[in-house]
Amino acid sequence: AQSVTQLGSHVSVSEGALVLLRCNYSSSVPPYLFWYVQYPNQGLQLLLKYTTGATLVKGINGFEAEFKKSETSFHLTKPSAHMSDAAEYFCAVTPRDGYNKLIFGAGTRLAVHP
Amino acid sequence: GAGVSQSPRYKVAKRGQDVALRCDPISGHVSLFWYQQALGQGPEFLTYFQNEAQLDKSGLPSDRFFAERPEGSVSTLKIQRTQQEDSAVYLCASSLERTSGTFSETQYFGPGTRLLVL
């Protein structure tokens, strides 16, 4: 069965610092990969996704992620954190066949301090 | 255009009560999903509809949980005889139908219904 592991339930960075949120998946066949962001009392918003093609994917709000098949990873990065980036981030996968049921990691709460 | 909407946004129920949670997907979206998000956890899949057909209900935690989408649009998640462990945020998402061989369609999420069972 597929699973998603997000290392670090809480990450704290300074404003302007690099943001790195880690995600590893477990699957015999590389799935489709997603990062969602959740602000307090709001639903999930898609940041970016990898389906095929270029392994470096750019998303909204300056975020990007790189799919590394050899490492079964899909880490999320942003060169310079803003205060508004403080939120919960979820990595998710869905199998390439069948319908697109999402399997989520436990989430990483990002705090940005001045 | 309008996104996915859910109602109510908050629901407090006494243990043993029945509750009904509503989801209005984006117009024209064929696929509809329900997820349960416990406090401090990632969302977990409950059930999936393609139009009015419930194709997967493997994530429903017990037979107290029931979902329907009778006309292929609005969906209702019903929980009978609520228990404290049912307290969670219930998220609904919709997407266009996925065509075999193409990339996975994005799921658009509603704001969720926060259920608290006392």
mmCIF file of C-alpha atoms in Angstrom, chain B:
data_model
loop_
_atom_site.group_PDB
_atom_site.id
_atom_site.type_symbol
_atom_site.label_atom_id
_atom_site.label_comp_id
_atom_site.label_asym_id
_atom_site.label_seq_id
_atom_site.Cartn_x
_atom_site.Cartn_y
_atom_site.Cartn_z
ATOM 1 C CA GLY B 1 -16.683 30.778 -10.454
ATOM 2 C CA ALA B 2 -17.872 29.322 -7.198
ATOM 3 C CA GLY B 3 -15.706 26.777 -5.472
ATOM 4 C CA VAL B 4 -16.678 23.794 -3.372
ATOM 5 C CA SER B 5 -18.949 24.767 -0.527
ATOM 6 C CA GLN B 6 -19.805 22.847 2.617
ATOM 7 C CA SER B 7 -22.404 23.320 5.289
ATOM 8 C CA PRO B 8 -22.605 23.695 8.135
ATOM 9 C CA ARG B 9 -19.128 25.003 8.804
ATOM 10 C CA TYR B 10 -19.346 23.998 12.445
ATOM 11 C CA LYS B 11 -21.505 21.407 14.121
ATOM 12 C CA VAL B 12 -21.728 20.477 17.771
ATOM 13 C CA ALA B 13 -23.565 17.254 18.490
ATOM 14 C CA LYS B 14 -24.345 15.329 21.608
ATOM 15 C CA ARG B 15 -23.135 11.770 21.651
ATOM 16 C CA GLY B 16 -25.747 9.573 20.053
ATOM 17 C CA GLN B 17 -27.195 12.244 17.785
ATOM 18 C CA ASP B 18 -27.379 11.878 14.023
ATOM 19 C CA VAL B 19 -25.718 14.531 11.849
ATOM 20 C CA ALA B 20 -25.805 15.365 8.143
ATOM 21 C CA LEU B 21 -23.022 17.234 6.389
ATOM 22 C CA ARG B 22 -23.563 18.767 2.977
ATOM 23 C CA CYS B 23 -21.190 19.305 0.086
ATOM 24 C CA ASP B 24 -21.856 21.364 -3.041
ATOM 25 C CA PRO B 25 -19.152 20.548 -5.594
ATOM 26 C CA ILE B 26 -18.003 22.748 -8.435
ATOM 27 C CA SER B 27 -20.567 22.665 -11.210
ATOM 28 C CA GLY B 28 -19.744 20.048 -13.826
ATOM 29 C CA HIS B 29 -17.338 18.101 -11.647
ATOM 30 C CA VAL B 30 -17.971 14.416 -11.990
ATOM 31 C CA SER B 31 -15.824 13.121 -9.155
ATOM 32 C CA LEU B 32 -16.532 13.828 -5.496
ATOM 33 C CA PHE B 33 -14.515 12.744 -2.489
ATOM 34 C CA TRP B 34 -15.026 12.882 1.275
ATOM 35 C CA TYR B 35 -12.076 12.974 3.657
ATOM 36 C CA GLN B 36 -11.850 12.979 7.443
ATOM 37 C CA GLN B 37 -9.166 15.071 9.123
ATOM 38 C CA ALA B 38 -8.580 14.396 12.791
ATOM 39 C CA LEU B 39 -6.867 17.052 14.881
ATOM 40 C CA GLY B 40 -3.180 17.283 14.008
ATOM 41 C CA GLN B 41 -3.425 14.710 11.243
ATOM 42 C CA GLY B 42 -3.575 14.654 7.485
ATOM 43 C CA PRO B 43 -6.888 14.040 5.739
ATOM 44 C CA GLU B 44 -7.913 10.429 5.307
ATOM 45 C CA PHE B 45 -10.062 9.143 2.480
ATOM 46 C CA LEU B 46 -13.626 8.138 3.316
ATOM 47 C CA THR B 47 -15.509 7.626 0.084
ATOM 48 C CA TYR B 48 -15.614 8.440 -3.637
ATOM 49 C CA PHE B 49 -18.440 9.142 -6.078
ATOM 50 C CA GLN B 50 -18.388 9.259 -9.826
ATOM 51 C CA ASN B 51 -21.594 11.088 -10.677
ATOM 52 C CA GLU B 52 -24.243 9.403 -8.509
ATOM 53 C CA ALA B 53 -22.388 6.116 -8.225
ATOM 54 C CA GLN B 54 -20.486 5.447 -5.028
ATOM 55 C CA LEU B 55 -17.520 3.552 -6.384
ATOM 56 C CA ASP B 56 -15.433 3.281 -3.237
ATOM 57 C CA LYS B 57 -16.526 3.440 0.383
ATOM 58 C CA SER B 58 -13.607 1.553 1.799
ATOM 59 C CA GLY B 59 -12.569 4.424 4.054
ATOM 60 C CA LEU B 60 -15.828 4.749 5.953
ATOM 61 C CA PRO B 61 -14.887 3.850 9.543
ATOM 62 C CA SER B 62 -18.094 2.068 10.467
ATOM 63 C CA ASP B 63 -21.619 1.322 9.303
ATOM 64 C CA ARG B 64 -22.721 4.448 11.168
ATOM 65 C CA PHE B 65 -21.274 6.457 8.278
ATOM 66 C CA PHE B 66 -23.319 6.783 5.124
ATOM 67 C CA ALA B 67 -22.839 8.993 2.064
ATOM 68 C CA GLU B 68 -25.038 9.697 -0.912
ATOM 69 C CA ARG B 69 -25.081 11.778 -4.067
ATOM 70 C CA PRO B 70 -28.476 10.962 -5.574
ATOM 71 C CA GLU B 71 -28.428 13.340 -8.550
ATOM 72 C CA GLY B 72 -24.729 13.388 -9.180
ATOM 73 C CA SER B 73 -24.229 16.859 -7.766
ATOM 74 C CA VAL B 74 -24.778 17.670 -4.083
ATOM 75 C CA SER B 75 -23.555 15.053 -1.651
ATOM 76 C CA THR B 76 -24.473 14.379 1.952
ATOM 77 C CA LEU B 77 -22.383 12.561 4.526
ATOM 78 C CA LYS B 78 -24.506 11.222 7.348
ATOM 79 C CA ILE B 79 -23.212 9.971 10.659
ATOM 80 C CA GLN B 80 -25.614 8.070 12.845
ATOM 81 C CA ARG B 81 -25.342 7.767 16.627
ATOM 82 C CA THR B 82 -22.294 10.011 16.763
ATOM 83 C CA GLN B 83 -19.421 9.095 19.045
ATOM 84 C CA GLN B 84 -16.651 11.270 20.458
ATOM 85 C CA GLU B 85 -14.133 9.685 18.127
ATOM 86 C CA ASP B 86 -16.118 11.082 15.200
ATOM 87 C CA SER B 87 -14.964 14.586 16.154
ATOM 88 C CA ALA B 88 -12.939 15.835 13.192
ATOM 89 C CA VAL B 89 -13.016 18.121 10.184
ATOM 90 C CA TYR B 90 -14.847 16.579 7.257
ATOM 91 C CA LEU B 91 -13.535 17.761 3.903
ATOM 92 C CA CYS B 92 -15.218 17.443 0.564
ATOM 93 C CA ALA B 93 -13.366 17.696 -2.740
ATOM 94 C CA SER B 94 -14.433 17.563 -6.356
ATOM 95 C CA SER B 95 -12.640 17.140 -9.648
ATOM 96 C CA LEU B 96 -13.239 16.576 -13.313
ATOM 97 C CA GLU B 97 -13.346 12.970 -14.380
ATOM 98 C CA ARG B 98 -9.985 11.431 -14.853
ATOM 99 C CA THR B 99 -9.381 9.942 -18.239
ATOM 100 C CA SER B 100 -7.241 6.845 -18.303
ATOM 101 C CA GLY B 101 -3.728 7.603 -19.461
ATOM 102 C CA THR B 102 -3.918 11.315 -18.724
ATOM 103 C CA PHE B 103 -2.575 13.181 -15.782
ATOM 104 C CA SER B 104 -4.481 13.211 -12.552
ATOM 105 C CA GLU B 105 -7.036 15.961 -12.293
ATOM 106 C CA THR B 106 -6.702 18.431 -9.468
ATOM 107 C CA GLN B 107 -9.050 18.008 -6.538
ATOM 108 C CA TYR B 108 -10.592 21.225 -5.284
ATOM 109 C CA PHE B 109 -11.389 21.230 -1.592
ATOM 110 C CA GLY B 110 -14.145 22.889 0.339
ATOM 111 C CA PRO B 111 -13.539 24.675 3.660
ATOM 112 C CA GLY B 112 -14.667 21.653 5.654
ATOM 113 C CA THR B 113 -17.188 21.024 8.385
ATOM 114 C CA ARG B 114 -15.757 20.908 11.885
ATOM 115 C CA LEU B 115 -17.716 18.372 13.912
ATOM 116 C CA LEU B 116 -17.446 18.256 17.678
ATOM 117 C CA VAL B 117 -19.202 15.448 19.505
ATOM 118 C CA LEU B 118 -19.691 16.017 23.214
#
